[in-house]
């Protein structure tokens, strides 16, 4: 399907690349960066870089700097200095308090094992993410204390138009369940931070890997509860490793080289991937 141009908006185009510094840039992450950069340039918009480094356990020392060094070497020059989520921690509590005050959030005592053992997950085995069965939605079981904090979700379809995939619908209650916005380790969850930051940075267009298509309905739900303007979305099919999974450092992605010949070759491979998935303009 051809990429839809971003429909006109009252807000000036602002796009972003938001890597998690879990390793150096590789072909897969370069494709996402290149697509968002090209889309911003095609719309005469600004392109920002945000380091999503809230998850200290997954953050790899030195990876953020490697990414920030590689991007301009690959011709991807941000229009503003990069922002770091770890330095924006003051923004997230206000959103959390607002959701709490609206009765949208509750404390949850469940462990991962308890959630995995629940009837809903036994009946509907899923790979990866578990559906939250709602055990603590009406209050904590006696004697238990909250570990994580979850936002309630509606039993109704959230519908949005992805600029490449077209119309997408997801029923969060059936497919995800109430989801975590503050984790058991006290950290703000990606879903909350990304929504708060995209709004705070005036992001109008999110262009990112299709592995995040499944997170988009959750983010739209939070935007609606917080009264934040929704960005437009374009999810780019991911580069696959030989095993068919998303290319990542776990299945052999190689760190991008800063050698000039390698840069030209890798950019050509990234552009070929974008052309193959119907994003020839990128
Ligand atoms: N930090 C996320 C990742 O590297 C991407 C977040 C986003 O683009 O919304 O997978």
mmCIF file with all atom_site columns, N, CA, C and O in Angstrom, residues 25 30 33-38 41 47 49 67-79 256-258 260 263-264 266-267:
data_model
loop_
_atom_site.group_PDB
_atom_site.id
_atom_site.type_symbol
_atom_site.label_atom_id
_atom_site.label_alt_id
_atom_site.label_comp_id
_atom_site.label_asym_id
_atom_site.label_entity_id
_atom_site.label_seq_id
_atom_site.pdbx_PDB_ins_code
_atom_site.Cartn_x
_atom_site.Cartn_y
_atom_site.Cartn_z
_atom_site.occupancy
_atom_site.B_iso_or_equiv
_atom_site.pdbx_formal_charge
_atom_site.auth_seq_id
_atom_site.auth_comp_id
_atom_site.auth_asym_id
_atom_site.auth_atom_id
_atom_site.pdbx_PDB_model_num
ATOM 1   N N  . UNK A 1 25  ? 23.302 1.546  17.151 1.00 0.00 ? 25  UNK A N  1
ATOM 2   C CA . UNK A 1 25  ? 22.413 1.556  15.992 1.00 0.00 ? 25  UNK A CA 1
ATOM 3   C C  . UNK A 1 25  ? 22.793 0.399  15.057 1.00 0.00 ? 25  UNK A C  1
ATOM 4   O O  . UNK A 1 25  ? 23.970 0.123  14.872 1.00 0.00 ? 25  UNK A O  1
ATOM 5   N N  . UNK A 1 30  ? 18.282 1.801  12.051 1.00 0.00 ? 30  UNK A N  1
ATOM 6   C CA . UNK A 1 30  ? 18.565 2.837  11.054 1.00 0.00 ? 30  UNK A CA 1
ATOM 7   C C  . UNK A 1 30  ? 17.355 3.039  10.132 1.00 0.00 ? 30  UNK A C  1
ATOM 8   O O  . UNK A 1 30  ? 17.029 4.174  9.774  1.00 0.00 ? 30  UNK A O  1
ATOM 9   N N  . UNK A 1 33  ? 14.935 5.253  11.837 1.00 0.00 ? 33  UNK A N  1
ATOM 10  C CA . UNK A 1 33  ? 15.454 6.624  11.897 1.00 0.00 ? 33  UNK A CA 1
ATOM 11  C C  . UNK A 1 33  ? 15.359 7.296  10.532 1.00 0.00 ? 33  UNK A C  1
ATOM 12  O O  . UNK A 1 33  ? 14.902 8.440  10.407 1.00 0.00 ? 33  UNK A O  1
ATOM 13  N N  . UNK A 1 34  ? 15.755 6.546  9.506  1.00 0.00 ? 34  UNK A N  1
ATOM 14  C CA . UNK A 1 34  ? 15.755 7.095  8.145  1.00 0.00 ? 34  UNK A CA 1
ATOM 15  C C  . UNK A 1 34  ? 14.325 7.436  7.703  1.00 0.00 ? 34  UNK A C  1
ATOM 16  O O  . UNK A 1 34  ? 14.084 8.504  7.119  1.00 0.00 ? 34  UNK A O  1
ATOM 17  N N  . UNK A 1 35  ? 13.385 6.540  7.998  1.00 0.00 ? 35  UNK A N  1
ATOM 18  C CA . UNK A 1 35  ? 11.993 6.771  7.580  1.00 0.00 ? 35  UNK A CA 1
ATOM 19  C C  . UNK A 1 35  ? 11.422 8.005  8.273  1.00 0.00 ? 35  UNK A C  1
ATOM 20  O O  . UNK A 1 35  ? 10.766 8.847  7.630  1.00 0.00 ? 35  UNK A O  1
ATOM 21  N N  . UNK A 1 36  ? 11.668 8.147  9.561  1.00 0.00 ? 36  UNK A N  1
ATOM 22  C CA . UNK A 1 36  ? 11.088 9.301  10.266 1.00 0.00 ? 36  UNK A CA 1
ATOM 23  C C  . UNK A 1 36  ? 11.757 10.596 9.813  1.00 0.00 ? 36  UNK A C  1
ATOM 24  O O  . UNK A 1 36  ? 11.113 11.629 9.641  1.00 0.00 ? 36  UNK A O  1
ATOM 25  N N  . UNK A 1 37  ? 13.061 10.519 9.566  1.00 0.00 ? 37  UNK A N  1
ATOM 26  C CA . UNK A 1 37  ? 13.796 11.698 9.096  1.00 0.00 ? 37  UNK A CA 1
ATOM 27  C C  . UNK A 1 37  ? 13.296 12.113 7.712  1.00 0.00 ? 37  UNK A C  1
ATOM 28  O O  . UNK A 1 37  ? 13.001 13.286 7.456  1.00 0.00 ? 37  UNK A O  1
ATOM 29  N N  . UNK A 1 38  ? 13.168 11.135 6.809  1.00 0.00 ? 38  UNK A N  1
ATOM 30  C CA . UNK A 1 38  ? 12.745 11.448 5.436  1.00 0.00 ? 38  UNK A CA 1
ATOM 31  C C  . UNK A 1 38  ? 11.320 12.007 5.429  1.00 0.00 ? 38  UNK A C  1
ATOM 32  O O  . UNK A 1 38  ? 11.012 12.923 4.654  1.00 0.00 ? 38  UNK A O  1
ATOM 33  N N  . UNK A 1 41  ? 11.446 15.588 6.575  1.00 0.00 ? 41  UNK A N  1
ATOM 34  C CA . UNK A 1 41  ? 11.991 16.466 5.524  1.00 0.00 ? 41  UNK A CA 1
ATOM 35  C C  . UNK A 1 41  ? 10.977 16.639 4.391  1.00 0.00 ? 41  UNK A C  1
ATOM 36  O O  . UNK A 1 41  ? 10.806 17.750 3.867  1.00 0.00 ? 41  UNK A O  1
ATOM 37  N N  . UNK A 1 47  ? 12.812 17.487 12.842 1.00 0.00 ? 47  UNK A N  1
ATOM 38  C CA . UNK A 1 47  ? 13.091 16.092 13.230 1.00 0.00 ? 47  UNK A CA 1
ATOM 39  C C  . UNK A 1 47  ? 13.905 16.094 14.523 1.00 0.00 ? 47  UNK A C  1
ATOM 40  O O  . UNK A 1 47  ? 14.922 16.762 14.627 1.00 0.00 ? 47  UNK A O  1
ATOM 41  N N  . UNK A 1 49  ? 15.409 13.961 18.162 1.00 0.00 ? 49  UNK A N  1
ATOM 42  C CA . UNK A 1 49  ? 15.894 12.684 18.689 1.00 0.00 ? 49  UNK A CA 1
ATOM 43  C C  . UNK A 1 49  ? 15.658 12.673 20.208 1.00 0.00 ? 49  UNK A C  1
ATOM 44  O O  . UNK A 1 49  ? 15.992 13.633 20.898 1.00 0.00 ? 49  UNK A O  1
ATOM 45  N N  . UNK A 1 67  ? 24.847 5.948  19.398 1.00 0.00 ? 67  UNK A N  1
ATOM 46  C CA . UNK A 1 67  ? 23.698 6.268  18.524 1.00 0.00 ? 67  UNK A CA 1
ATOM 47  C C  . UNK A 1 67  ? 23.786 7.734  18.090 1.00 0.00 ? 67  UNK A C  1
ATOM 48  O O  . UNK A 1 67  ? 23.640 8.067  16.912 1.00 0.00 ? 67  UNK A O  1
ATOM 49  N N  . UNK A 1 68  ? 24.077 8.604  19.058 1.00 0.00 ? 68  UNK A N  1
ATOM 50  C CA . UNK A 1 68  ? 24.113 10.049 18.745 1.00 0.00 ? 68  UNK A CA 1
ATOM 51  C C  . UNK A 1 68  ? 25.280 10.400 17.823 1.00 0.00 ? 68  UNK A C  1
ATOM 52  O O  . UNK A 1 68  ? 25.227 11.377 17.082 1.00 0.00 ? 68  UNK A O  1
ATOM 53  N N  . UNK A 1 69  ? 26.308 9.580  17.840 1.00 0.00 ? 69  UNK A N  1
ATOM 54  C CA . UNK A 1 69  ? 27.446 9.778  16.939 1.00 0.00 ? 69  UNK A CA 1
ATOM 55  C C  . UNK A 1 69  ? 27.115 9.239  15.540 1.00 0.00 ? 69  UNK A C  1
ATOM 56  O O  . UNK A 1 69  ? 27.477 9.833  14.524 1.00 0.00 ? 69  UNK A O  1
ATOM 57  N N  . UNK A 1 70  ? 26.427 8.100  15.510 1.00 0.00 ? 70  UNK A N  1
ATOM 58  C CA . UNK A 1 70  ? 26.155 7.444  14.222 1.00 0.00 ? 70  UNK A CA 1
ATOM 59  C C  . UNK A 1 70  ? 25.118 8.228  13.404 1.00 0.00 ? 70  UNK A C  1
ATOM 60  O O  . UNK A 1 70  ? 25.246 8.319  12.178 1.00 0.00 ? 70  UNK A O  1
ATOM 61  N N  . UNK A 1 71  ? 24.101 8.784  14.065 1.00 0.00 ? 71  UNK A N  1
ATOM 62  C CA . UNK A 1 71  ? 23.012 9.422  13.290 1.00 0.00 ? 71  UNK A CA 1
ATOM 63  C C  . UNK A 1 71  ? 23.531 10.490 12.323 1.00 0.00 ? 71  UNK A C  1
ATOM 64  O O  . UNK A 1 71  ? 23.259 10.416 11.118 1.00 0.00 ? 71  UNK A O  1
ATOM 65  N N  . UNK A 1 72  ? 24.285 11.500 12.794 1.00 0.00 ? 72  UNK A N  1
ATOM 66  C CA . UNK A 1 72  ? 24.775 12.497 11.831 1.00 0.00 ? 72  UNK A CA 1
ATOM 67  C C  . UNK A 1 72  ? 25.731 11.906 10.802 1.00 0.00 ? 72  UNK A C  1
ATOM 68  O O  . UNK A 1 72  ? 25.754 12.354 9.649  1.00 0.00 ? 72  UNK A O  1
ATOM 69  N N  . UNK A 1 73  ? 26.494 10.879 11.186 1.00 0.00 ? 73  UNK A N  1
ATOM 70  C CA . UNK A 1 73  ? 27.399 10.244 10.214 1.00 0.00 ? 73  UNK A CA 1
ATOM 71  C C  . UNK A 1 73  ? 26.602 9.623  9.069  1.00 0.00 ? 73  UNK A C  1
ATOM 72  O O  . UNK A 1 73  ? 27.085 9.504  7.954  1.00 0.00 ? 73  UNK A O  1
ATOM 73  N N  . UNK A 1 74  ? 25.363 9.230  9.362  1.00 0.00 ? 74  UNK A N  1
ATOM 74  C CA . UNK A 1 74  ? 24.479 8.656  8.331  1.00 0.00 ? 74  UNK A CA 1
ATOM 75  C C  . UNK A 1 74  ? 23.580 9.730  7.709  1.00 0.00 ? 74  UNK A C  1
ATOM 76  O O  . UNK A 1 74  ? 22.576 9.431  7.064  1.00 0.00 ? 74  UNK A O  1
ATOM 77  N N  . UNK A 1 75  ? 23.924 10.985 7.956  1.00 0.00 ? 75  UNK A N  1
ATOM 78  C CA . UNK A 1 75  ? 23.190 12.086 7.321  1.00 0.00 ? 75  UNK A CA 1
ATOM 79  C C  . UNK A 1 75  ? 21.911 12.457 8.045  1.00 0.00 ? 75  UNK A C  1
ATOM 80  O O  . UNK A 1 75  ? 21.078 13.185 7.506  1.00 0.00 ? 75  UNK A O  1
ATOM 81  N N  . UNK A 1 76  ? 21.730 11.944 9.265  1.00 0.00 ? 76  UNK A N  1
ATOM 82  C CA . UNK A 1 76  ? 20.485 12.200 9.989  1.00 0.00 ? 76  UNK A CA 1
ATOM 83  C C  . UNK A 1 76  ? 20.768 13.219 11.104 1.00 0.00 ? 76  UNK A C  1
ATOM 84  O O  . UNK A 1 76  ? 21.173 12.863 12.213 1.00 0.00 ? 76  UNK A O  1
ATOM 85  N N  . UNK A 1 77  ? 20.566 14.471 10.765 1.00 0.00 ? 77  UNK A N  1
ATOM 86  C CA . UNK A 1 77  ? 20.929 15.571 11.649 1.00 0.00 ? 77  UNK A CA 1
ATOM 87  C C  . UNK A 1 77  ? 19.659 16.087 12.330 1.00 0.00 ? 77  UNK A C  1
ATOM 88  O O  . UNK A 1 77  ? 18.743 16.533 11.643 1.00 0.00 ? 77  UNK A O  1
ATOM 89  N N  . UNK A 1 78  ? 19.624 16.014 13.660 1.00 0.00 ? 78  UNK A N  1
ATOM 90  C CA . UNK A 1 78  ? 18.430 16.488 14.368 1.00 0.00 ? 78  UNK A CA 1
ATOM 91  C C  . UNK A 1 78  ? 18.386 18.017 14.353 1.00 0.00 ? 78  UNK A C  1
ATOM 92  O O  . UNK A 1 78  ? 19.423 18.677 14.285 1.00 0.00 ? 78  UNK A O  1
ATOM 93  N N  . UNK A 1 79  ? 17.170 18.557 14.430 1.00 0.00 ? 79  UNK A N  1
ATOM 94  C CA . UNK A 1 79  ? 17.017 20.014 14.384 1.00 0.00 ? 79  UNK A CA 1
ATOM 95  C C  . UNK A 1 79  ? 17.128 20.656 15.766 1.00 0.00 ? 79  UNK A C  1
ATOM 96  O O  . UNK A 1 79  ? 17.165 21.879 15.874 1.00 0.00 ? 79  UNK A O  1
ATOM 97  N N  . UNK A 1 256 ? 26.370 -0.413 13.403 1.00 0.00 ? 256 UNK A N  1
ATOM 98  C CA . UNK A 1 256 ? 26.692 0.320  12.184 1.00 0.00 ? 256 UNK A CA 1
ATOM 99  C C  . UNK A 1 256 ? 28.121 0.847  12.252 1.00 0.00 ? 256 UNK A C  1
ATOM 100 O O  . UNK A 1 256 ? 28.556 1.393  13.265 1.00 0.00 ? 256 UNK A O  1
ATOM 101 N N  . UNK A 1 257 ? 28.791 0.690  11.140 1.00 0.00 ? 257 UNK A N  1
ATOM 102 C CA . UNK A 1 257 ? 30.173 1.164  11.051 1.00 0.00 ? 257 UNK A CA 1
ATOM 103 C C  . UNK A 1 257 ? 30.162 2.652  10.679 1.00 0.00 ? 257 UNK A C  1
ATOM 104 O O  . UNK A 1 257 ? 29.214 3.146  10.070 1.00 0.00 ? 257 UNK A O  1
ATOM 105 N N  . UNK A 1 258 ? 31.204 3.352  11.049 1.00 0.00 ? 258 UNK A N  1
ATOM 106 C CA . UNK A 1 258 ? 31.316 4.765  10.684 1.00 0.00 ? 258 UNK A CA 1
ATOM 107 C C  . UNK A 1 258 ? 32.270 4.962  9.511  1.00 0.00 ? 258 UNK A C  1
ATOM 108 O O  . UNK A 1 258 ? 32.619 6.075  9.148  1.00 0.00 ? 258 UNK A O  1
ATOM 109 N N  . UNK A 1 260 ? 33.234 5.316  5.718  1.00 0.00 ? 260 UNK A N  1
ATOM 110 C CA . UNK A 1 260 ? 32.449 5.987  4.665  1.00 0.00 ? 260 UNK A CA 1
ATOM 111 C C  . UNK A 1 260 ? 31.842 5.003  3.662  1.00 0.00 ? 260 UNK A C  1
ATOM 112 O O  . UNK A 1 260 ? 30.669 5.134  3.289  1.00 0.00 ? 260 UNK A O  1
ATOM 113 N N  . UNK A 1 263 ? 29.025 3.162  5.263  1.00 0.00 ? 263 UNK A N  1
ATOM 114 C CA . UNK A 1 263 ? 27.864 4.046  5.438  1.00 0.00 ? 263 UNK A CA 1
ATOM 115 C C  . UNK A 1 263 ? 27.054 4.065  4.147  1.00 0.00 ? 263 UNK A C  1
ATOM 116 O O  . UNK A 1 263 ? 25.833 3.879  4.158  1.00 0.00 ? 263 UNK A O  1
ATOM 117 N N  . UNK A 1 264 ? 27.728 4.237  3.024  1.00 0.00 ? 264 UNK A N  1
ATOM 118 C CA . UNK A 1 264 ? 27.014 4.318  1.745  1.00 0.00 ? 264 UNK A CA 1
ATOM 119 C C  . UNK A 1 264 ? 26.279 3.011  1.461  1.00 0.00 ? 264 UNK A C  1
ATOM 120 O O  . UNK A 1 264 ? 25.100 3.017  1.073  1.00 0.00 ? 264 UNK A O  1
ATOM 121 N N  . UNK A 1 266 ? 25.270 0.689  3.643  1.00 0.00 ? 266 UNK A N  1
ATOM 122 C CA . UNK A 1 266 ? 24.191 0.437  4.599  1.00 0.00 ? 266 UNK A CA 1
ATOM 123 C C  . UNK A 1 266 ? 23.005 1.348  4.315  1.00 0.00 ? 266 UNK A C  1
ATOM 124 O O  . UNK A 1 266 ? 21.844 0.920  4.424  1.00 0.00 ? 266 UNK A O  1
ATOM 125 N N  . UNK A 1 267 ? 23.292 2.595  3.941  1.00 0.00 ? 267 UNK A N  1
ATOM 126 C CA . UNK A 1 267 ? 22.187 3.502  3.601  1.00 0.00 ? 267 UNK A CA 1
ATOM 127 C C  . UNK A 1 267 ? 21.421 2.963  2.390  1.00 0.00 ? 267 UNK A C  1
ATOM 128 O O  . UNK A 1 267 ? 20.190 3.027  2.334  1.00 0.00 ? 267 UNK A O  1
#
